[in-house]
PDB file of C-alpha atoms in Angstrom:
ATOM      1  CA  MET S 778       0.000   0.000   0.000  1.00  0.00           C
ATOM      2  CA  ALA S 779       1.076   3.556  -0.709  1.00  0.00           C
ATOM      3  CA  THR S 780      -0.550   6.957  -0.529  1.00  0.00           C
ATOM      4  CA  THR S 781      -1.229   9.240  -3.480  1.00  0.00           C
ATOM      5  CA  ASN S 782       1.647  11.415  -2.196  1.00  0.00           C
ATOM      6  CA  ASP S 783       4.064   8.554  -3.034  1.00  0.00           C
ATOM      7  CA  LEU S 784       3.026   8.226  -6.699  1.00  0.00           C
ATOM      8  CA  LYS S 785       5.801   8.163  -9.310  1.00  0.00           C
ATOM      9  CA  ASN S 786       5.809   7.732 -13.092  1.00  0.00           C
ATOM     10  CA  GLY S 787       6.019   4.047 -13.989  1.00  0.00           C
ATOM     11  CA  MET S 788       4.524   2.855 -10.690  1.00  0.00           C
ATOM     12  CA  VAL S 789       1.868   0.143 -11.160  1.00  0.00           C
ATOM     13  CA  LEU S 790      -1.380   0.386  -9.186  1.00  0.00           C
ATOM     14  CA  ASN S 791      -3.968  -2.322  -8.577  1.00  0.00           C
ATOM     15  CA  LEU S 792      -7.361  -0.600  -8.940  1.00  0.00           C
ATOM     16  CA  ASP S 793     -10.487  -2.775  -8.807  1.00  0.00           C
ATOM     17  CA  GLY S 794      -8.473  -5.875  -9.749  1.00  0.00           C
ATOM     18  CA  GLN S 795      -6.874  -4.292 -12.834  1.00  0.00           C
ATOM     19  CA  LEU S 796      -3.266  -3.167 -13.191  1.00  0.00           C
ATOM     20  CA  TRP S 797      -2.701   0.477 -14.177  1.00  0.00           C
ATOM     21  CA  SER S 798       0.682   2.118 -14.813  1.00  0.00           C
ATOM     22  CA  VAL S 799       1.109   5.778 -13.789  1.00  0.00           C
ATOM     23  CA  VAL S 800       1.990   7.709 -16.957  1.00  0.00           C
ATOM     24  CA  ASN S 801       1.748  11.177 -15.443  1.00  0.00           C
ATOM     25  CA  PHE S 802       0.734  12.723 -12.123  1.00  0.00           C
ATOM     26  CA  GLN S 803       0.302  16.228 -10.757  1.00  0.00           C
ATOM     27  CA  HIS S 804      -0.283  17.381  -7.183  1.00  0.00           C
ATOM     28  CA  VAL S 805      -2.822  20.216  -7.134  1.00  0.00           C
ATOM     29  CA  LYS S 806      -3.457  22.525  -4.161  1.00  0.00           C
ATOM     30  CA  PRO S 807      -6.324  24.829  -5.031  1.00  0.00           C
ATOM     31  CA  GLY S 808      -6.866  28.004  -3.046  1.00  0.00           C
ATOM     32  CA  LYS S 809     -10.147  26.644  -1.742  1.00  0.00           C
ATOM     33  CA  GLY S 810     -10.794  23.058  -0.643  1.00  0.00           C
ATOM     34  CA  GLY S 811      -8.510  20.067  -0.172  1.00  0.00           C
ATOM     35  CA  ALA S 812      -5.487  19.107  -2.220  1.00  0.00           C
ATOM     36  CA  PHE S 813      -5.772  16.353  -4.815  1.00  0.00           C
ATOM     37  CA  VAL S 814      -3.651  14.379  -7.264  1.00  0.00           C
ATOM     38  CA  ARG S 815      -4.528  14.357 -10.965  1.00  0.00           C
ATOM     39  CA  THR S 816      -3.176  11.238 -12.747  1.00  0.00           C
ATOM     40  CA  THR S 817      -3.042   9.709 -16.204  1.00  0.00           C
ATOM     41  CA  LEU S 818      -3.119   5.931 -15.972  1.00  0.00           C
ATOM     42  CA  LYS S 819      -2.528   3.286 -18.654  1.00  0.00           C
ATOM     43  CA  ASN S 820      -3.987  -0.196 -18.371  1.00  0.00           C
ATOM     44  CA  VAL S 821      -1.037  -2.624 -18.393  1.00  0.00           C
ATOM     45  CA  LEU S 822      -2.883  -5.321 -20.341  1.00  0.00           C
ATOM     46  CA  SER S 823      -5.196  -3.465 -22.739  1.00  0.00           C
ATOM     47  CA  GLY S 824      -3.260  -0.199 -23.171  1.00  0.00           C
ATOM     48  CA  LYS S 825      -6.393   1.869 -22.436  1.00  0.00           C
ATOM     49  CA  VAL S 826      -5.585   5.338 -21.034  1.00  0.00           C
ATOM     50  CA  LEU S 827      -7.629   6.856 -18.206  1.00  0.00           C
ATOM     51  CA  ASP S 828      -7.530  10.186 -16.362  1.00  0.00           C
ATOM     52  CA  LYS S 829      -8.281   9.729 -12.660  1.00  0.00           C
ATOM     53  CA  THR S 830      -8.277  12.151  -9.739  1.00  0.00           C
ATOM     54  CA  PHE S 831      -7.475  11.084  -6.171  1.00  0.00           C
ATOM     55  CA  ASN S 832      -7.785  13.075  -2.949  1.00  0.00           C
ATOM     56  CA  ALA S 833      -4.339  13.806  -1.460  1.00  0.00           C
ATOM     57  CA  GLY S 834      -3.139  11.243   1.068  1.00  0.00           C
ATOM     58  CA  VAL S 835      -5.608   8.519   0.026  1.00  0.00           C
ATOM     59  CA  LYS S 836      -4.199   4.976   0.194  1.00  0.00           C
ATOM     60  CA  VAL S 837      -3.852   3.134  -3.120  1.00  0.00           C
ATOM     61  CA  GLU S 838      -2.850  -0.480  -3.641  1.00  0.00           C
ATOM     62  CA  THR S 839       0.405  -0.916  -5.525  1.00  0.00           C
ATOM     63  CA  ALA S 840       1.222  -3.969  -7.601  1.00  0.00           C
ATOM     64  CA  ASN S 841       4.632  -5.596  -7.603  1.00  0.00           C
ATOM     65  CA  VAL S 842       5.685  -5.889 -11.250  1.00  0.00           C
ATOM     66  CA  ASP S 843       8.931  -7.747 -11.868  1.00  0.00           C
ATOM     67  CA  ARG S 844      10.656  -6.288 -14.953  1.00  0.00           C
ATOM     68  CA  ARG S 845      13.573  -8.469 -15.952  1.00  0.00           C
ATOM     69  CA  GLU S 846      15.834  -8.537 -18.991  1.00  0.00           C
ATOM     70  CA  MET S 847      15.524 -11.923 -20.668  1.00  0.00           C
ATOM     71  CA  THR S 848      16.828 -13.593 -23.819  1.00  0.00           C
ATOM     72  CA  TYR S 849      14.355 -14.711 -26.490  1.00  0.00           C
ATOM     73  CA  LEU S 850      15.139 -18.332 -27.360  1.00  0.00           C
ATOM     74  CA  TYR S 851      12.494 -19.674 -29.761  1.00  0.00           C
ATOM     75  CA  ASN S 852       8.827 -19.942 -30.690  1.00  0.00           C
ATOM     76  CA  ASP S 853       7.384 -23.369 -29.938  1.00  0.00           C
ATOM     77  CA  GLY S 854       4.307 -22.864 -32.123  1.00  0.00           C
ATOM     78  CA  THR S 855       1.937 -21.292 -29.596  1.00  0.00           C
ATOM     79  CA  ASP S 856       4.229 -19.652 -27.037  1.00  0.00           C
ATOM     80  CA  TYR S 857       7.500 -17.739 -27.074  1.00  0.00           C
ATOM     81  CA  VAL S 858      10.217 -19.088 -24.793  1.00  0.00           C
ATOM     82  CA  PHE S 859      12.473 -16.666 -22.890  1.00  0.00           C
ATOM     83  CA  MET S 860      15.428 -17.385 -20.604  1.00  0.00           C
ATOM     84  CA  ASP S 861      16.723 -15.428 -17.626  1.00  0.00           C
ATOM     85  CA  PRO S 862      20.475 -15.006 -18.372  1.00  0.00           C
ATOM     86  CA  ASP S 863      21.361 -15.014 -14.649  1.00  0.00           C
ATOM     87  CA  THR S 864      19.457 -18.087 -13.435  1.00  0.00           C
ATOM     88  CA  TYR S 865      18.914 -19.891 -16.788  1.00  0.00           C
ATOM     89  CA  ASP S 866      15.229 -20.305 -15.867  1.00  0.00           C
ATOM     90  CA  GLN S 867      12.979 -20.515 -18.922  1.00  0.00           C
ATOM     91  CA  ILE S 868       9.430 -19.170 -19.157  1.00  0.00           C
ATOM     92  CA  SER S 869       6.804 -19.476 -21.869  1.00  0.00           C
ATOM     93  CA  VAL S 870       4.951 -16.316 -22.858  1.00  0.00           C
ATOM     94  CA  PRO S 871       1.683 -16.599 -24.859  1.00  0.00           C
ATOM     95  CA  ALA S 872       1.640 -15.056 -28.343  1.00  0.00           C
ATOM     96  CA  ASP S 873      -1.105 -12.547 -27.397  1.00  0.00           C
ATOM     97  CA  VAL S 874       1.142 -11.138 -24.629  1.00  0.00           C
ATOM     98  CA  VAL S 875       4.134 -10.832 -26.993  1.00  0.00           C
ATOM     99  CA  GLY S 876       1.922  -9.127 -29.606  1.00  0.00           C
ATOM    100  CA  ASP S 877       3.599  -7.102 -32.377  1.00  0.00           C
ATOM    101  CA  ALA S 878       7.014  -7.427 -30.711  1.00  0.00           C
ATOM    102  CA  ALA S 879       7.232 -10.863 -32.370  1.00  0.00           C
ATOM    103  CA  ASN S 880       7.676  -9.114 -35.735  1.00  0.00           C
ATOM    104  CA  TYR S 881      11.005  -7.634 -34.600  1.00  0.00           C
ATOM    105  CA  MET S 882      12.498 -10.272 -32.256  1.00  0.00           C
ATOM    106  CA  LEU S 883      15.419 -12.401 -33.395  1.00  0.00           C
ATOM    107  CA  GLU S 884      16.508 -15.504 -31.519  1.00  0.00           C
ATOM    108  CA  ASN S 885      19.049 -14.680 -28.783  1.00  0.00           C
ATOM    109  CA  SER S 886      17.984 -11.021 -28.634  1.00  0.00           C
ATOM    110  CA  ASN S 887      17.391  -9.374 -25.252  1.00  0.00           C
ATOM    111  CA  VAL S 888      14.033  -7.883 -24.251  1.00  0.00           C
ATOM    112  CA  VAL S 889      12.420  -6.891 -20.952  1.00  0.00           C
ATOM    113  CA  VAL S 890       9.668  -9.235 -19.728  1.00  0.00           C
ATOM    114  CA  ALA S 891       7.305  -7.757 -17.128  1.00  0.00           C
ATOM    115  CA  ARG S 892       5.562 -10.219 -14.801  1.00  0.00           C
ATOM    116  CA  HIS S 893       3.069  -9.883 -11.968  1.00  0.00           C
ATOM    117  CA  GLU S 894       2.696 -12.824  -9.563  1.00  0.00           C
ATOM    118  CA  GLY S 895       4.500 -15.025 -12.095  1.00  0.00           C
ATOM    119  CA  ASN S 896       2.151 -14.164 -14.974  1.00  0.00           C
ATOM    120  CA  PRO S 897       3.723 -12.397 -17.978  1.00  0.00           C
ATOM    121  CA  LEU S 898       2.085  -8.996 -18.607  1.00  0.00           C
ATOM    122  CA  TYR S 899       3.952  -7.499 -21.567  1.00  0.00           C
ATOM    123  CA  ILE S 900       7.202  -7.480 -23.532  1.00  0.00           C
ATOM    124  CA  GLU S 901       9.274  -4.288 -23.686  1.00  0.00           C
ATOM    125  CA  MET S 902      11.482  -3.986 -26.762  1.00  0.00           C
ATOM    126  CA  PRO S 903      14.521  -1.694 -27.101  1.00  0.00           C
ATOM    127  CA  ALA S 904      13.887   1.676 -28.806  1.00  0.00           C
ATOM    128  CA  ALA S 905      15.517   0.418 -32.023  1.00  0.00           C
ATOM    129  CA  VAL S 906      16.437  -2.993 -33.423  1.00  0.00           C
ATOM    130  CA  GLU S 907      18.825  -3.799 -36.264  1.00  0.00           C
ATOM    131  CA  LEU S 908      17.497  -6.217 -38.888  1.00  0.00           C
ATOM    132  CA  VAL S 909      18.611  -7.360 -42.334  1.00  0.00           C
ATOM    133  CA  ILE S 910      16.387  -6.831 -45.378  1.00  0.00           C
ATOM    134  CA  GLU S 911      15.656 -10.324 -46.700  1.00  0.00           C
ATOM    135  CA  HIS S 912      13.974  -9.140 -49.896  1.00  0.00           C
ATOM    136  CA  THR S 913      13.051  -5.887 -51.581  1.00  0.00           C
ATOM    137  CA  ASP S 914      12.706  -4.892 -55.214  1.00  0.00           C
ATOM    138  CA  PRO S 915      15.841  -3.236 -56.587  1.00  0.00           C
ATOM    139  CA  GLY S 916      15.929   0.548 -56.730  1.00  0.00           C
ATOM    140  CA  LEU S 917      15.560   2.228 -60.101  1.00  0.00           C
ATOM    141  CA  GLN S 918      18.037   4.612 -61.724  1.00  0.00           C
ATOM    142  CA  GLY S 919      17.436   8.094 -60.364  1.00  0.00           C
ATOM    143  CA  ASP S 920      16.169   6.967 -56.948  1.00  0.00           C
ATOM    144  CA  ARG S 921      17.540   9.239 -54.252  1.00  0.00           C
ATOM    145  CA  SER S 922      17.577   9.253 -50.472  1.00  0.00           C
ATOM    146  CA  THR S 923      14.641  11.647 -50.421  1.00  0.00           C
ATOM    147  CA  GLY S 924      11.365  10.704 -51.986  1.00  0.00           C
ATOM    148  CA  GLY S 925       9.274   7.574 -52.035  1.00  0.00           C
ATOM    149  CA  THR S 926       9.296   4.286 -50.210  1.00  0.00           C
ATOM    150  CA  LYS S 927       8.933   0.633 -51.145  1.00  0.00           C
ATOM    151  CA  PRO S 928       8.013  -2.516 -49.193  1.00  0.00           C
ATOM    152  CA  ALA S 929      10.831  -4.624 -47.752  1.00  0.00           C
ATOM    153  CA  LYS S 930      10.631  -8.034 -46.070  1.00  0.00           C
ATOM    154  CA  LEU S 931      12.858  -8.298 -42.982  1.00  0.00           C
ATOM    155  CA  GLU S 932      14.680 -11.390 -41.703  1.00  0.00           C
ATOM    156  CA  THR S 933      11.956 -11.849 -39.061  1.00  0.00           C
ATOM    157  CA  GLY S 934       9.311 -12.123 -41.808  1.00  0.00           C
ATOM    158  CA  SER S 935       7.628  -8.772 -41.146  1.00  0.00           C
ATOM    159  CA  GLU S 936       7.256  -6.160 -43.852  1.00  0.00           C
ATOM    160  CA  ILE S 937       8.033  -2.444 -43.507  1.00  0.00           C
ATOM    161  CA  GLN S 938       8.341   0.562 -45.817  1.00  0.00           C
ATOM    162  CA  VAL S 939      11.924   1.618 -46.624  1.00  0.00           C
ATOM    163  CA  PRO S 940      13.457   4.334 -48.857  1.00  0.00           C
ATOM    164  CA  LEU S 941      13.976   3.468 -52.516  1.00  0.00           C
ATOM    165  CA  PHE S 942      17.800   3.374 -52.320  1.00  0.00           C
ATOM    166  CA  LEU S 943      17.933   0.311 -49.983  1.00  0.00           C
ATOM    167  CA  ASN S 944      18.638  -3.165 -51.380  1.00  0.00           C
ATOM    168  CA  THR S 945      18.311  -6.796 -50.324  1.00  0.00           C
ATOM    169  CA  GLY S 946      20.971  -7.625 -47.719  1.00  0.00           C
ATOM    170  CA  ASP S 947      21.185  -4.092 -46.266  1.00  0.00           C
ATOM    171  CA  LYS S 948      20.948  -3.809 -42.468  1.00  0.00           C
ATOM    172  CA  VAL S 949      18.434  -1.260 -41.191  1.00  0.00           C
ATOM    173  CA  LYS S 950      17.375   0.194 -37.841  1.00  0.00           C
ATOM    174  CA  VAL S 951      13.652  -0.199 -37.118  1.00  0.00           C
ATOM    175  CA  ASP S 952      11.470   1.212 -34.320  1.00  0.00           C
ATOM    176  CA  PRO S 953       9.665  -1.908 -32.968  1.00  0.00           C
ATOM    177  CA  ARG S 954       6.853   0.155 -31.406  1.00  0.00           C
ATOM    178  CA  ASP S 955       5.402   1.208 -34.762  1.00  0.00           C
ATOM    179  CA  GLY S 956       7.476  -0.672 -37.371  1.00  0.00           C
ATOM    180  CA  ARG S 957       8.984   2.525 -38.763  1.00  0.00           C
ATOM    181  CA  TYR S 958      12.274   2.583 -40.670  1.00  0.00           C
ATOM    182  CA  LEU S 959      14.816   4.748 -38.805  1.00  0.00           C
ATOM    183  CA  SER S 960      18.121   4.489 -40.692  1.00  0.00           C
ATOM    184  CA  ARG S 961      20.524   2.273 -42.588  1.00  0.00           C
ATOM    185  CA  VAL S 962      23.244   0.618 -40.514  1.00  0.00           C
ATOM    186  CA  SER S 963      26.635   1.142 -42.117  1.00  0.00           C
ATOM    187  CA  SER S 964      28.642  -2.071 -42.593  1.00  0.00           C
ATOM    188  CA  LYS S 965      32.131  -1.192 -41.372  1.00  0.00           C
TER     189      LYS S 965
END
């Protein structure tokens, strides 16, 4: 248990049996009446965002979320298997929990797995991942770095839009949150 005065960004609260992450909070002391805390909360499982106001000093139930860096090993058909690099313990995470992160995970890559009471909640990817373009149509004469885009299939099997000058075999940086091309990785 904690009070609303202890709230911090990233803290996870258990409200009515659902887990909510504190995205933003603001203590407000109006000239008239009691102080209160205005918060923006995000549902850990569904991603739904909610604005909620608490009276100052009210007790709220916190949830203990274990965020641990783990190594992605393989997909066994229905679940994704991750290993804790310190203890070598392996856990299976259902495909619906992994979600779109599966499109950008390579075997032996590190991600953060968040769990509550042993149940996996979500997968947190790094801000950018480096992947090789497995196939894309060749660029045409006159294609420049500015201008249009074309589809490219990555080594993970997902497809993204890349600039026209990129070719099959090029390594690119991709934002796994929205599948956006960020830059080409130079091969030195």
